[in-house]
PDB file of C-alpha atoms in Angstrom:
ATOM      1  CA  MET A  21      85.584  31.163 187.571  1.00  0.00           C
ATOM      2  CA  PHE A  22      85.321  34.167 185.408  1.00  0.00           C
ATOM      3  CA  ASP A  23      81.700  35.172 186.346  1.00  0.00           C
ATOM      4  CA  LEU A  24      80.683  38.545 185.040  1.00  0.00           C
ATOM      5  CA  THR A  25      77.113  38.672 186.294  1.00  0.00           C
ATOM      6  CA  GLY A  26      76.073  42.167 186.937  1.00  0.00           C
ATOM      7  CA  LYS A  27      78.927  43.679 185.054  1.00  0.00           C
ATOM      8  CA  CYS A  28      78.454  45.798 181.862  1.00  0.00           C
ATOM      9  CA  ALA A  29      80.828  45.664 179.007  1.00  0.00           C
ATOM     10  CA  LEU A  30      81.334  48.012 176.180  1.00  0.00           C
ATOM     11  CA  VAL A  31      83.070  46.232 173.034  1.00  0.00           C
ATOM     12  CA  THR A  32      84.184  48.205 170.055  1.00  0.00           C
ATOM     13  CA  GLY A  33      84.365  46.655 166.677  1.00  0.00           C
ATOM     14  CA  ALA A  34      81.701  44.069 167.748  1.00  0.00           C
ATOM     15  CA  SER A  35      80.599  43.647 164.154  1.00  0.00           C
ATOM     16  CA  GLY A  36      84.061  41.960 163.272  1.00  0.00           C
ATOM     17  CA  GLY A  37      85.140  38.525 163.709  1.00  0.00           C
ATOM     18  CA  ILE A  38      87.304  39.019 166.856  1.00  0.00           C
ATOM     19  CA  GLY A  39      85.123  41.628 168.550  1.00  0.00           C
ATOM     20  CA  GLY A  40      81.962  39.546 167.932  1.00  0.00           C
ATOM     21  CA  GLU A  41      83.407  36.626 169.822  1.00  0.00           C
ATOM     22  CA  ILE A  42      84.729  38.851 172.540  1.00  0.00           C
ATOM     23  CA  ALA A  43      81.128  40.172 173.064  1.00  0.00           C
ATOM     24  CA  LYS A  44      79.747  36.455 173.037  1.00  0.00           C
ATOM     25  CA  ALA A  45      82.291  35.322 175.565  1.00  0.00           C
ATOM     26  CA  LEU A  46      81.602  38.202 177.929  1.00  0.00           C
ATOM     27  CA  HIS A  47      77.815  37.747 177.531  1.00  0.00           C
ATOM     28  CA  ALA A  48      77.988  34.042 178.119  1.00  0.00           C
ATOM     29  CA  ALA A  49      79.847  34.789 181.460  1.00  0.00           C
ATOM     30  CA  GLY A  50      76.792  36.849 182.477  1.00  0.00           C
ATOM     31  CA  ALA A  51      77.841  40.296 181.503  1.00  0.00           C
ATOM     32  CA  THR A  52      75.562  42.899 179.695  1.00  0.00           C
ATOM     33  CA  VAL A  53      77.109  43.873 176.479  1.00  0.00           C
ATOM     34  CA  GLY A  54      77.160  47.005 174.442  1.00  0.00           C
ATOM     35  CA  LEU A  55      77.955  46.256 170.953  1.00  0.00           C
ATOM     36  CA  SER A  56      79.621  49.087 169.095  1.00  0.00           C
ATOM     37  CA  GLY A  57      80.770  49.412 165.450  1.00  0.00           C
ATOM     38  CA  THR A  58      80.154  51.254 162.232  1.00  0.00           C
ATOM     39  CA  ARG A  59      77.964  48.595 160.503  1.00  0.00           C
ATOM     40  CA  VAL A  60      74.573  48.455 162.175  1.00  0.00           C
ATOM     41  CA  GLU A  61      73.384  45.364 160.565  1.00  0.00           C
ATOM     42  CA  PRO A  62      75.885  42.837 161.860  1.00  0.00           C
ATOM     43  CA  LEU A  63      75.524  44.445 165.325  1.00  0.00           C
ATOM     44  CA  GLU A  64      71.710  44.040 165.274  1.00  0.00           C
ATOM     45  CA  ALA A  65      72.145  40.438 164.145  1.00  0.00           C
ATOM     46  CA  LEU A  66      74.593  39.812 166.987  1.00  0.00           C
ATOM     47  CA  ALA A  67      72.261  41.440 169.569  1.00  0.00           C
ATOM     48  CA  THR A  68      69.392  39.315 168.218  1.00  0.00           C
ATOM     49  CA  GLU A  69      71.589  36.202 168.611  1.00  0.00           C
ATOM     50  CA  LEU A  70      72.589  37.167 172.091  1.00  0.00           C
ATOM     51  CA  GLY A  71      68.926  38.053 173.278  1.00  0.00           C
ATOM     52  CA  ASP A  72      68.806  39.795 176.643  1.00  0.00           C
ATOM     53  CA  ARG A  73      71.380  41.839 177.966  1.00  0.00           C
ATOM     54  CA  ALA A  74      72.707  43.063 174.592  1.00  0.00           C
ATOM     55  CA  HIS A  75      72.562  46.739 173.314  1.00  0.00           C
ATOM     56  CA  VAL A  76      73.501  48.056 169.884  1.00  0.00           C
ATOM     57  CA  LEU A  77      75.574  51.277 170.067  1.00  0.00           C
ATOM     58  CA  PRO A  78      76.697  52.287 166.560  1.00  0.00           C
ATOM     59  CA  CYS A  79      79.709  54.755 166.572  1.00  0.00           C
ATOM     60  CA  ASN A  80      82.098  55.951 163.886  1.00  0.00           C
ATOM     61  CA  LEU A  81      85.395  55.977 165.640  1.00  0.00           C
ATOM     62  CA  SER A  82      86.972  58.437 163.339  1.00  0.00           C
ATOM     63  CA  ASP A  83      84.580  61.141 164.658  1.00  0.00           C
ATOM     64  CA  PRO A  84      86.050  62.586 167.832  1.00  0.00           C
ATOM     65  CA  GLU A  85      82.669  63.750 169.120  1.00  0.00           C
ATOM     66  CA  ALA A  86      80.906  60.510 168.439  1.00  0.00           C
ATOM     67  CA  VAL A  87      83.679  58.753 170.280  1.00  0.00           C
ATOM     68  CA  ASP A  88      83.458  61.113 173.324  1.00  0.00           C
ATOM     69  CA  ALA A  89      79.848  60.503 173.538  1.00  0.00           C
ATOM     70  CA  LEU A  90      79.862  56.802 173.305  1.00  0.00           C
ATOM     71  CA  PRO A  91      80.651  55.969 176.986  1.00  0.00           C
ATOM     72  CA  LYS A  92      77.893  58.057 178.177  1.00  0.00           C
ATOM     73  CA  GLN A  93      75.482  56.421 175.711  1.00  0.00           C
ATOM     74  CA  ALA A  94      76.734  53.134 176.785  1.00  0.00           C
ATOM     75  CA  ALA A  95      76.153  53.846 180.531  1.00  0.00           C
ATOM     76  CA  GLU A  96      72.715  55.100 179.782  1.00  0.00           C
ATOM     77  CA  ALA A  97      71.779  51.975 177.935  1.00  0.00           C
ATOM     78  CA  MET A  98      73.437  49.467 180.229  1.00  0.00           C
ATOM     79  CA  GLY A  99      73.491  51.256 183.614  1.00  0.00           C
ATOM     80  CA  SER A 100      77.400  51.551 183.809  1.00  0.00           C
ATOM     81  CA  VAL A 101      80.621  50.618 181.919  1.00  0.00           C
ATOM     82  CA  ASP A 102      82.488  48.314 184.102  1.00  0.00           C
ATOM     83  CA  ILE A 103      84.497  46.637 181.277  1.00  0.00           C
ATOM     84  CA  LEU A 104      85.771  48.468 178.163  1.00  0.00           C
ATOM     85  CA  VAL A 105      87.331  46.415 175.273  1.00  0.00           C
ATOM     86  CA  ASN A 106      88.843  48.500 172.663  1.00  0.00           C
ATOM     87  CA  ASN A 107      88.842  46.155 169.888  1.00  0.00           C
ATOM     88  CA  ALA A 108      87.993  48.226 166.828  1.00  0.00           C
ATOM     89  CA  GLY A 109      90.829  48.763 164.372  1.00  0.00           C
ATOM     90  CA  ILE A 110      91.562  49.493 160.785  1.00  0.00           C
ATOM     91  CA  THR A 111      94.520  49.061 158.438  1.00  0.00           C
ATOM     92  CA  ARG A 112      95.711  51.019 155.424  1.00  0.00           C
ATOM     93  CA  ASP A 113      98.631  49.332 154.370  1.00  0.00           C
ATOM     94  CA  GLN A 114     101.457  50.961 152.514  1.00  0.00           C
ATOM     95  CA  ILE A 115     105.164  50.822 152.301  1.00  0.00           C
ATOM     96  CA  PHE A 116     106.603  53.483 154.566  1.00  0.00           C
ATOM     97  CA  MET A 117     108.297  55.541 151.781  1.00  0.00           C
ATOM     98  CA  ARG A 118     104.933  55.909 150.099  1.00  0.00           C
ATOM     99  CA  MET A 119     102.841  56.390 153.168  1.00  0.00           C
ATOM    100  CA  SER A 120     100.553  59.411 152.838  1.00  0.00           C
ATOM    101  CA  ASP A 121      99.565  61.767 155.876  1.00  0.00           C
ATOM    102  CA  ASP A 122      96.039  60.537 155.567  1.00  0.00           C
ATOM    103  CA  GLU A 123      97.094  56.859 155.579  1.00  0.00           C
ATOM    104  CA  TRP A 124      99.011  57.442 158.727  1.00  0.00           C
ATOM    105  CA  GLN A 125      96.563  59.798 160.481  1.00  0.00           C
ATOM    106  CA  SER A 126      93.442  57.785 159.830  1.00  0.00           C
ATOM    107  CA  VAL A 127      94.843  54.586 161.294  1.00  0.00           C
ATOM    108  CA  LEU A 128      96.236  56.489 164.412  1.00  0.00           C
ATOM    109  CA  ASP A 129      92.875  58.209 164.761  1.00  0.00           C
ATOM    110  CA  VAL A 130      90.828  55.103 164.793  1.00  0.00           C
ATOM    111  CA  ASN A 131      93.196  52.658 166.600  1.00  0.00           C
ATOM    112  CA  LEU A 132      94.856  54.866 169.206  1.00  0.00           C
ATOM    113  CA  THR A 133      93.160  58.087 169.567  1.00  0.00           C
ATOM    114  CA  SER A 134      89.701  56.669 169.850  1.00  0.00           C
ATOM    115  CA  THR A 135      91.049  54.095 172.334  1.00  0.00           C
ATOM    116  CA  MET A 136      92.455  56.988 174.408  1.00  0.00           C
ATOM    117  CA  ARG A 137      89.081  58.916 174.234  1.00  0.00           C
ATOM    118  CA  LEU A 138      87.104  55.843 175.145  1.00  0.00           C
ATOM    119  CA  CYS A 139      89.399  55.100 178.200  1.00  0.00           C
ATOM    120  CA  ARG A 140      89.164  58.672 179.374  1.00  0.00           C
ATOM    121  CA  GLY A 141      85.416  58.541 179.124  1.00  0.00           C
ATOM    122  CA  VAL A 142      84.980  55.525 181.298  1.00  0.00           C
ATOM    123  CA  MET A 143      87.708  56.357 183.844  1.00  0.00           C
ATOM    124  CA  ARG A 144      85.742  58.625 186.093  1.00  0.00           C
ATOM    125  CA  PRO A 145      82.820  56.254 186.855  1.00  0.00           C
ATOM    126  CA  MET A 146      85.380  53.381 187.223  1.00  0.00           C
ATOM    127  CA  MET A 147      87.217  55.385 189.773  1.00  0.00           C
ATOM    128  CA  LYS A 148      84.109  56.060 191.599  1.00  0.00           C
ATOM    129  CA  ALA A 149      83.062  52.434 191.558  1.00  0.00           C
ATOM    130  CA  ARG A 150      86.554  51.301 192.707  1.00  0.00           C
ATOM    131  CA  TRP A 151      86.373  48.631 189.932  1.00  0.00           C
ATOM    132  CA  GLY A 152      87.054  48.643 186.284  1.00  0.00           C
ATOM    133  CA  ARG A 153      88.582  46.568 183.476  1.00  0.00           C
ATOM    134  CA  ILE A 154      90.159  48.205 180.312  1.00  0.00           C
ATOM    135  CA  ILE A 155      91.412  45.678 177.767  1.00  0.00           C
ATOM    136  CA  ASN A 156      92.870  47.085 174.633  1.00  0.00           C
ATOM    137  CA  ILE A 157      93.303  44.708 171.684  1.00  0.00           C
ATOM    138  CA  SER A 158      96.760  45.536 170.267  1.00  0.00           C
ATOM    139  CA  SER A 159      98.555  43.241 167.887  1.00  0.00           C
ATOM    140  CA  ILE A 160     101.648  40.997 167.522  1.00  0.00           C
ATOM    141  CA  VAL A 161     102.864  43.570 165.011  1.00  0.00           C
ATOM    142  CA  GLY A 162     102.808  46.328 167.729  1.00  0.00           C
ATOM    143  CA  ALA A 163     105.689  44.414 169.220  1.00  0.00           C
ATOM    144  CA  THR A 164     107.471  42.910 166.125  1.00  0.00           C
ATOM    145  CA  GLY A 165     106.707  45.501 163.381  1.00  0.00           C
ATOM    146  CA  ASN A 166     105.627  44.461 160.009  1.00  0.00           C
ATOM    147  CA  PRO A 167     106.484  45.698 156.510  1.00  0.00           C
ATOM    148  CA  GLY A 168     103.856  47.752 154.938  1.00  0.00           C
ATOM    149  CA  GLN A 169     102.152  48.567 158.291  1.00  0.00           C
ATOM    150  CA  ALA A 170     104.132  51.139 159.813  1.00  0.00           C
ATOM    151  CA  ASN A 171     100.918  53.158 160.670  1.00  0.00           C
ATOM    152  CA  TYR A 172      99.153  50.019 162.089  1.00  0.00           C
ATOM    153  CA  ALA A 173     102.104  48.822 164.022  1.00  0.00           C
ATOM    154  CA  ALA A 174     102.705  52.316 165.465  1.00  0.00           C
ATOM    155  CA  SER A 175      99.032  52.546 166.601  1.00  0.00           C
ATOM    156  CA  LYS A 176      99.106  48.918 168.219  1.00  0.00           C
ATOM    157  CA  ALA A 177     102.468  49.863 169.930  1.00  0.00           C
ATOM    158  CA  GLY A 178     100.992  53.075 171.052  1.00  0.00           C
ATOM    159  CA  MET A 179      98.156  51.208 172.622  1.00  0.00           C
ATOM    160  CA  VAL A 180     100.574  49.266 174.802  1.00  0.00           C
ATOM    161  CA  GLY A 181     102.267  52.324 176.097  1.00  0.00           C
ATOM    162  CA  LEU A 182      98.770  53.962 176.753  1.00  0.00           C
ATOM    163  CA  THR A 183      97.642  50.850 178.532  1.00  0.00           C
ATOM    164  CA  LYS A 184     100.821  50.622 180.824  1.00  0.00           C
ATOM    165  CA  SER A 185     100.563  54.330 181.728  1.00  0.00           C
ATOM    166  CA  MET A 186      96.935  54.114 182.560  1.00  0.00           C
ATOM    167  CA  ALA A 187      97.517  50.997 184.628  1.00  0.00           C
ATOM    168  CA  TYR A 188     100.073  52.727 186.783  1.00  0.00           C
ATOM    169  CA  GLU A 189      97.886  55.699 187.462  1.00  0.00           C
ATOM    170  CA  VAL A 190      94.629  53.757 188.347  1.00  0.00           C
ATOM    171  CA  ALA A 191      95.840  50.590 189.938  1.00  0.00           C
ATOM    172  CA  SER A 192      95.155  51.709 193.582  1.00  0.00           C
ATOM    173  CA  ARG A 193      91.613  52.182 192.531  1.00  0.00           C
ATOM    174  CA  GLY A 194      90.684  48.709 191.600  1.00  0.00           C
ATOM    175  CA  ILE A 195      91.080  49.354 187.801  1.00  0.00           C
ATOM    176  CA  THR A 196      93.073  47.259 185.669  1.00  0.00           C
ATOM    177  CA  ALA A 197      94.324  47.981 182.198  1.00  0.00           C
ATOM    178  CA  ASN A 198      95.766  45.375 180.003  1.00  0.00           C
ATOM    179  CA  ALA A 199      96.393  44.688 176.390  1.00  0.00           C
ATOM    180  CA  VAL A 200      95.845  41.469 174.202  1.00  0.00           C
ATOM    181  CA  ALA A 201      98.088  41.029 171.265  1.00  0.00           C
ATOM    182  CA  PRO A 202      96.744  38.537 168.721  1.00  0.00           C
ATOM    183  CA  GLY A 203      98.978  37.042 166.202  1.00  0.00           C
ATOM    184  CA  PHE A 204      97.364  35.562 162.939  1.00  0.00           C
ATOM    185  CA  ILE A 205      93.597  34.890 163.626  1.00  0.00           C
ATOM    186  CA  ALA A 206      91.384  33.236 161.180  1.00  0.00           C
ATOM    187  CA  THR A 207      88.552  35.695 160.216  1.00  0.00           C
ATOM    188  CA  ALA A 208      86.678  36.674 157.241  1.00  0.00           C
ATOM    189  CA  MET A 209      89.861  38.482 156.090  1.00  0.00           C
ATOM    190  CA  THR A 210      92.064  35.601 156.144  1.00  0.00           C
ATOM    191  CA  ASP A 211      89.534  33.126 154.541  1.00  0.00           C
ATOM    192  CA  LYS A 212      90.310  35.068 151.322  1.00  0.00           C
ATOM    193  CA  LEU A 213      93.800  33.914 151.385  1.00  0.00           C
ATOM    194  CA  THR A 214      94.818  31.021 149.068  1.00  0.00           C
ATOM    195  CA  ASP A 215      95.996  27.702 150.581  1.00  0.00           C
ATOM    196  CA  ASP A 216      99.495  28.476 149.438  1.00  0.00           C
ATOM    197  CA  GLN A 217      99.422  31.832 151.299  1.00  0.00           C
ATOM    198  CA  LYS A 218      97.975  30.106 154.310  1.00  0.00           C
ATOM    199  CA  GLY A 219     100.651  27.554 154.243  1.00  0.00           C
ATOM    200  CA  LYS A 220     103.335  30.158 154.322  1.00  0.00           C
ATOM    201  CA  ILE A 221     101.783  31.927 157.309  1.00  0.00           C
ATOM    202  CA  ASN A 222     101.352  28.761 159.177  1.00  0.00           C
ATOM    203  CA  ALA A 223     104.955  27.752 158.488  1.00  0.00           C
ATOM    204  CA  GLN A 224     105.878  30.823 160.687  1.00  0.00           C
ATOM    205  CA  ILE A 225     103.753  29.743 163.540  1.00  0.00           C
ATOM    206  CA  PRO A 226     105.114  27.143 165.979  1.00  0.00           C
ATOM    207  CA  ALA A 227     101.513  25.987 166.660  1.00  0.00           C
ATOM    208  CA  ALA A 228     101.163  25.495 162.855  1.00  0.00           C
ATOM    209  CA  ARG A 229      97.825  27.108 162.406  1.00  0.00           C
ATOM    210  CA  MET A 230      95.969  30.329 162.806  1.00  0.00           C
ATOM    211  CA  GLY A 231      94.395  31.152 166.028  1.00  0.00           C
ATOM    212  CA  ALA A 232      90.537  31.390 166.233  1.00  0.00           C
ATOM    213  CA  PRO A 233      88.768  34.484 167.466  1.00  0.00           C
ATOM    214  CA  GLU A 234      87.411  32.411 170.372  1.00  0.00           C
ATOM    215  CA  GLU A 235      90.940  32.094 171.587  1.00  0.00           C
ATOM    216  CA  ILE A 236      91.219  35.934 171.687  1.00  0.00           C
ATOM    217  CA  ALA A 237      87.881  36.114 173.311  1.00  0.00           C
ATOM    218  CA  ALA A 238      89.161  33.742 176.055  1.00  0.00           C
ATOM    219  CA  ALA A 239      92.157  35.958 176.856  1.00  0.00           C
ATOM    220  CA  VAL A 240      89.806  39.085 177.078  1.00  0.00           C
ATOM    221  CA  LEU A 241      87.287  37.183 179.344  1.00  0.00           C
ATOM    222  CA  TYR A 242      90.178  36.326 181.703  1.00  0.00           C
ATOM    223  CA  LEU A 243      91.428  39.843 181.845  1.00  0.00           C
ATOM    224  CA  ALA A 244      87.867  41.152 182.457  1.00  0.00           C
ATOM    225  CA  SER A 245      87.263  38.737 185.277  1.00  0.00           C
ATOM    226  CA  PRO A 246      87.423  39.418 189.003  1.00  0.00           C
ATOM    227  CA  GLU A 247      90.069  36.641 189.091  1.00  0.00           C
ATOM    228  CA  ALA A 248      92.537  38.898 187.208  1.00  0.00           C
ATOM    229  CA  ALA A 249      92.470  41.637 189.630  1.00  0.00           C
ATOM    230  CA  TYR A 250      96.218  41.480 190.244  1.00  0.00           C
ATOM    231  CA  VAL A 251      97.077  41.568 186.540  1.00  0.00           C
ATOM    232  CA  THR A 252      97.631  44.942 185.209  1.00  0.00           C
ATOM    233  CA  GLY A 253      99.756  46.820 182.656  1.00  0.00           C
ATOM    234  CA  THR A 254     100.507  43.540 180.985  1.00  0.00           C
ATOM    235  CA  THR A 255     100.327  42.488 177.305  1.00  0.00           C
ATOM    236  CA  LEU A 256      98.835  38.971 176.936  1.00  0.00           C
ATOM    237  CA  HIS A 257     100.280  37.531 173.620  1.00  0.00           C
ATOM    238  CA  VAL A 258      97.977  35.038 171.893  1.00  0.00           C
ATOM    239  CA  ASN A 259      99.923  33.942 168.855  1.00  0.00           C
ATOM    240  CA  GLY A 260     100.583  30.303 168.798  1.00  0.00           C
ATOM    241  CA  GLY A 261     104.187  30.869 169.656  1.00  0.00           C
ATOM    242  CA  MET A 262     104.757  33.150 166.588  1.00  0.00           C
ATOM    243  CA  ALA A 263     106.628  35.705 168.741  1.00  0.00           C
ATOM    244  CA  MET A 264     107.585  34.739 172.401  1.00  0.00           C
ATOM    245  CA  LEU A 265     107.601  37.971 174.247  1.00  0.00           C
TER     246      LEU A 265
ATOM    247  CA  MET B1465      82.639  78.117 209.890  1.00  0.00           C
ATOM    248  CA  SER B1466      80.377  78.166 206.959  1.00  0.00           C
ATOM    249  CA  ASP B1467      78.270  75.264 205.843  1.00  0.00           C
ATOM    250  CA  VAL B1468      80.272  74.765 202.617  1.00  0.00           C
ATOM    251  CA  ALA B1469      83.557  74.694 204.631  1.00  0.00           C
ATOM    252  CA  ASP B1470      82.046  72.063 207.099  1.00  0.00           C
ATOM    253  CA  ARG B1471      81.000  69.877 203.955  1.00  0.00           C
ATOM    254  CA  VAL B1472      84.267  70.318 202.180  1.00  0.00           C
ATOM    255  CA  LYS B1473      86.182  69.443 205.323  1.00  0.00           C
ATOM    256  CA  LYS B1474      84.121  66.314 205.903  1.00  0.00           C
ATOM    257  CA  ILE B1475      84.799  64.970 202.219  1.00  0.00           C
ATOM    258  CA  VAL B1476      88.587  65.902 202.775  1.00  0.00           C
ATOM    259  CA  VAL B1477      88.778  64.052 206.095  1.00  0.00           C
ATOM    260  CA  GLU B1478      86.953  61.048 204.777  1.00  0.00           C
ATOM    261  CA  HIS B1479      88.849  60.777 201.508  1.00  0.00           C
ATOM    262  CA  LEU B1480      92.480  61.436 202.642  1.00  0.00           C
ATOM    263  CA  GLY B1481      91.965  59.987 206.093  1.00  0.00           C
ATOM    264  CA  VAL B1482      93.627  62.970 207.886  1.00  0.00           C
ATOM    265  CA  GLU B1483      92.730  64.543 211.194  1.00  0.00           C
ATOM    266  CA  GLU B1484      90.175  67.254 211.149  1.00  0.00           C
ATOM    267  CA  ASP B1485      92.384  69.798 212.620  1.00  0.00           C
ATOM    268  CA  LYS B1486      94.898  69.372 209.888  1.00  0.00           C
ATOM    269  CA  VAL B1487      92.500  70.758 207.410  1.00  0.00           C
ATOM    270  CA  VAL B1488      92.969  74.377 207.880  1.00  0.00           C
ATOM    271  CA  GLU B1489      92.534  77.381 205.420  1.00  0.00           C
ATOM    272  CA  ASN B1490      96.173  77.154 203.917  1.00  0.00           C
ATOM    273  CA  ALA B1491      96.435  73.437 203.963  1.00  0.00           C
ATOM    274  CA  SER B1492      97.658  72.084 200.607  1.00  0.00           C
ATOM    275  CA  PHE B1493      96.094  68.795 199.604  1.00  0.00           C
ATOM    276  CA  ILE B1494      99.254  67.464 198.254  1.00  0.00           C
ATOM    277  CA  ASP B1495     102.009  68.950 200.322  1.00  0.00           C
ATOM    278  CA  ASP B1496     100.242  69.095 203.710  1.00  0.00           C
ATOM    279  CA  LEU B1497      97.497  66.475 203.532  1.00  0.00           C
ATOM    280  CA  GLY B1498      99.345  63.802 201.710  1.00  0.00           C
ATOM    281  CA  ALA B1499      97.217  63.513 198.623  1.00  0.00           C
ATOM    282  CA  ASP B1500      98.605  62.329 195.221  1.00  0.00           C
ATOM    283  CA  SER B1501      97.581  63.827 191.975  1.00  0.00           C
ATOM    284  CA  LEU B1502      94.869  61.183 191.575  1.00  0.00           C
ATOM    285  CA  ASP B1503      93.390  61.960 194.993  1.00  0.00           C
ATOM    286  CA  THR B1504      93.026  65.603 194.020  1.00  0.00           C
ATOM    287  CA  VAL B1505      91.143  64.523 190.960  1.00  0.00           C
ATOM    288  CA  GLU B1506      88.856  62.323 193.120  1.00  0.00           C
ATOM    289  CA  LEU B1507      88.354  65.201 195.551  1.00  0.00           C
ATOM    290  CA  VAL B1508      87.200  67.449 192.843  1.00  0.00           C
ATOM    291  CA  MET B1509      84.777  64.600 191.788  1.00  0.00           C
ATOM    292  CA  ALA B1510      83.482  64.357 195.239  1.00  0.00           C
ATOM    293  CA  PHE B1511      83.009  68.258 195.523  1.00  0.00           C
ATOM    294  CA  GLU B1512      81.011  68.091 192.352  1.00  0.00           C
ATOM    295  CA  GLU B1513      78.745  65.416 193.620  1.00  0.00           C
ATOM    296  CA  GLU B1514      78.292  66.938 197.000  1.00  0.00           C
ATOM    297  CA  PHE B1515      77.439  70.435 195.755  1.00  0.00           C
ATOM    298  CA  GLY B1516      75.833  69.629 192.304  1.00  0.00           C
ATOM    299  CA  ILE B1517      78.290  71.839 190.392  1.00  0.00           C
ATOM    300  CA  GLU B1518      80.651  71.291 187.540  1.00  0.00           C
ATOM    301  CA  ILE B1519      84.295  72.037 188.157  1.00  0.00           C
ATOM    302  CA  PRO B1520      86.117  72.337 184.835  1.00  0.00           C
ATOM    303  CA  ASP B1521      89.517  70.975 184.609  1.00  0.00           C
ATOM    304  CA  ASP B1522      91.341  74.301 184.344  1.00  0.00           C
ATOM    305  CA  ALA B1523      89.453  75.530 187.447  1.00  0.00           C
ATOM    306  CA  ALA B1524      90.282  72.228 189.320  1.00  0.00           C
ATOM    307  CA  GLU B1525      94.023  72.872 188.729  1.00  0.00           C
ATOM    308  CA  THR B1526      93.665  76.103 190.634  1.00  0.00           C
ATOM    309  CA  ILE B1527      92.279  74.389 193.669  1.00  0.00           C
ATOM    310  CA  GLN B1528      95.344  73.512 195.551  1.00  0.00           C
ATOM    311  CA  THR B1529      94.398  74.166 199.217  1.00  0.00           C
ATOM    312  CA  PHE B1530      91.295  73.600 201.470  1.00  0.00           C
ATOM    313  CA  GLY B1531      90.736  77.414 201.273  1.00  0.00           C
ATOM    314  CA  ASP B1532      90.882  77.328 197.593  1.00  0.00           C
ATOM    315  CA  ALA B1533      88.222  74.618 197.517  1.00  0.00           C
ATOM    316  CA  VAL B1534      85.930  76.487 199.828  1.00  0.00           C
ATOM    317  CA  LYS B1535      86.287  79.694 197.984  1.00  0.00           C
ATOM    318  CA  PHE B1536      85.652  78.116 194.604  1.00  0.00           C
ATOM    319  CA  ILE B1537      82.572  76.194 195.678  1.00  0.00           C
ATOM    320  CA  THR B1538      81.075  79.045 197.564  1.00  0.00           C
ATOM    321  CA  GLU B1539      81.325  81.163 194.425  1.00  0.00           C
ATOM    322  CA  ALA B1540      80.119  78.409 192.049  1.00  0.00           C
ATOM    323  CA  SER B1541      77.108  77.385 194.067  1.00  0.00           C
TER     324      SER B1541
END
C-alpha cells in the first residue's frame, strides 16, 4: 500500500515542521522529493538526513517569477513532478478592522497565489503523463474562520475552492487535486505556548491533544498514493474532531 | 494534402477518436469533433510537440478548426 517508488514530489515549506514530515513520509514511501522553502539551511539538513532521492530547491514564494520558475527547476532536478504538495504558508495576524492592505496581500500572495502558480506550472506535464497528484495544505480555519486571521482564513478557504475547481477540470486525465486541512498541530510554534494556553486549546479538541506533523504527513501520503486515485476535490480534515466537517 | 495537414489530422484523429473523413477544413474541434475545452488545450500541446513550435495562449484561442490549426502551424514552422 502507498508505494511511491518512481514518483517525484515537490513539497513547499519543507523547512517547516509539517512540510518536513510530509517530505519524509513521501520519501519513505519511495518517492524522490524536491524540498522547497526560503531557508536553505534546514532544507540542506533535511536533504542530508534523507540521503538519496532528495533535492534542495530554495524559492521565495512571494516572488512571482521565482514561483513560476520552480516547477521547471524541480522537473530538471528530479526528472518530473508527479506530486505537488503546496504546504508553505505564512500568517500575519491582525484584527480585521486594523488589517492593512499589505497584511492582506502578503498572506494571499504566498498562501493562495503561489499555490495557483505552482499548480499551473505542473499541470501540463501531469496532463501528458495522465497521472498527477496535487495536495494543497489548507487549514481548519479556512472552514471555520478565526478571529485575527481574516487574511489567513480567506487564503485557506481560497485554496479549497481552487482545489475543487482544478479537480473538476483534470479528473478525466488521471490527475487528482485534494486539500488537507490540519487543526492544531504541535510544531516549534506551538512549543512556545504555556501549559495553560495548551490546556485551553486541548479543551476544545475532542481528542484532547494537539496533532502531530506525522499525522498530517500520513494524510498527504494517502492522497498522493495510487490507492487514492478515486478521491478528488475533497478536503481531508485532520483535527482530532475539533471541527467535524 | 500537405504534409502538415496530414500530421495535424493524425493527431486529431488519435486524440479525439474521430473518423478521418470528419476532419475537414472547416471542422470545429468543439462543435463538430466533440472536443471539450481541455481537449483543445491538449491538441495544442500535441501540435507543439509534433512540430517543435510554441503556440502562445492567445494564439491557441484562435485555433478553432482543423483548417485554423493547419494554417497556424504552416505559418509558424
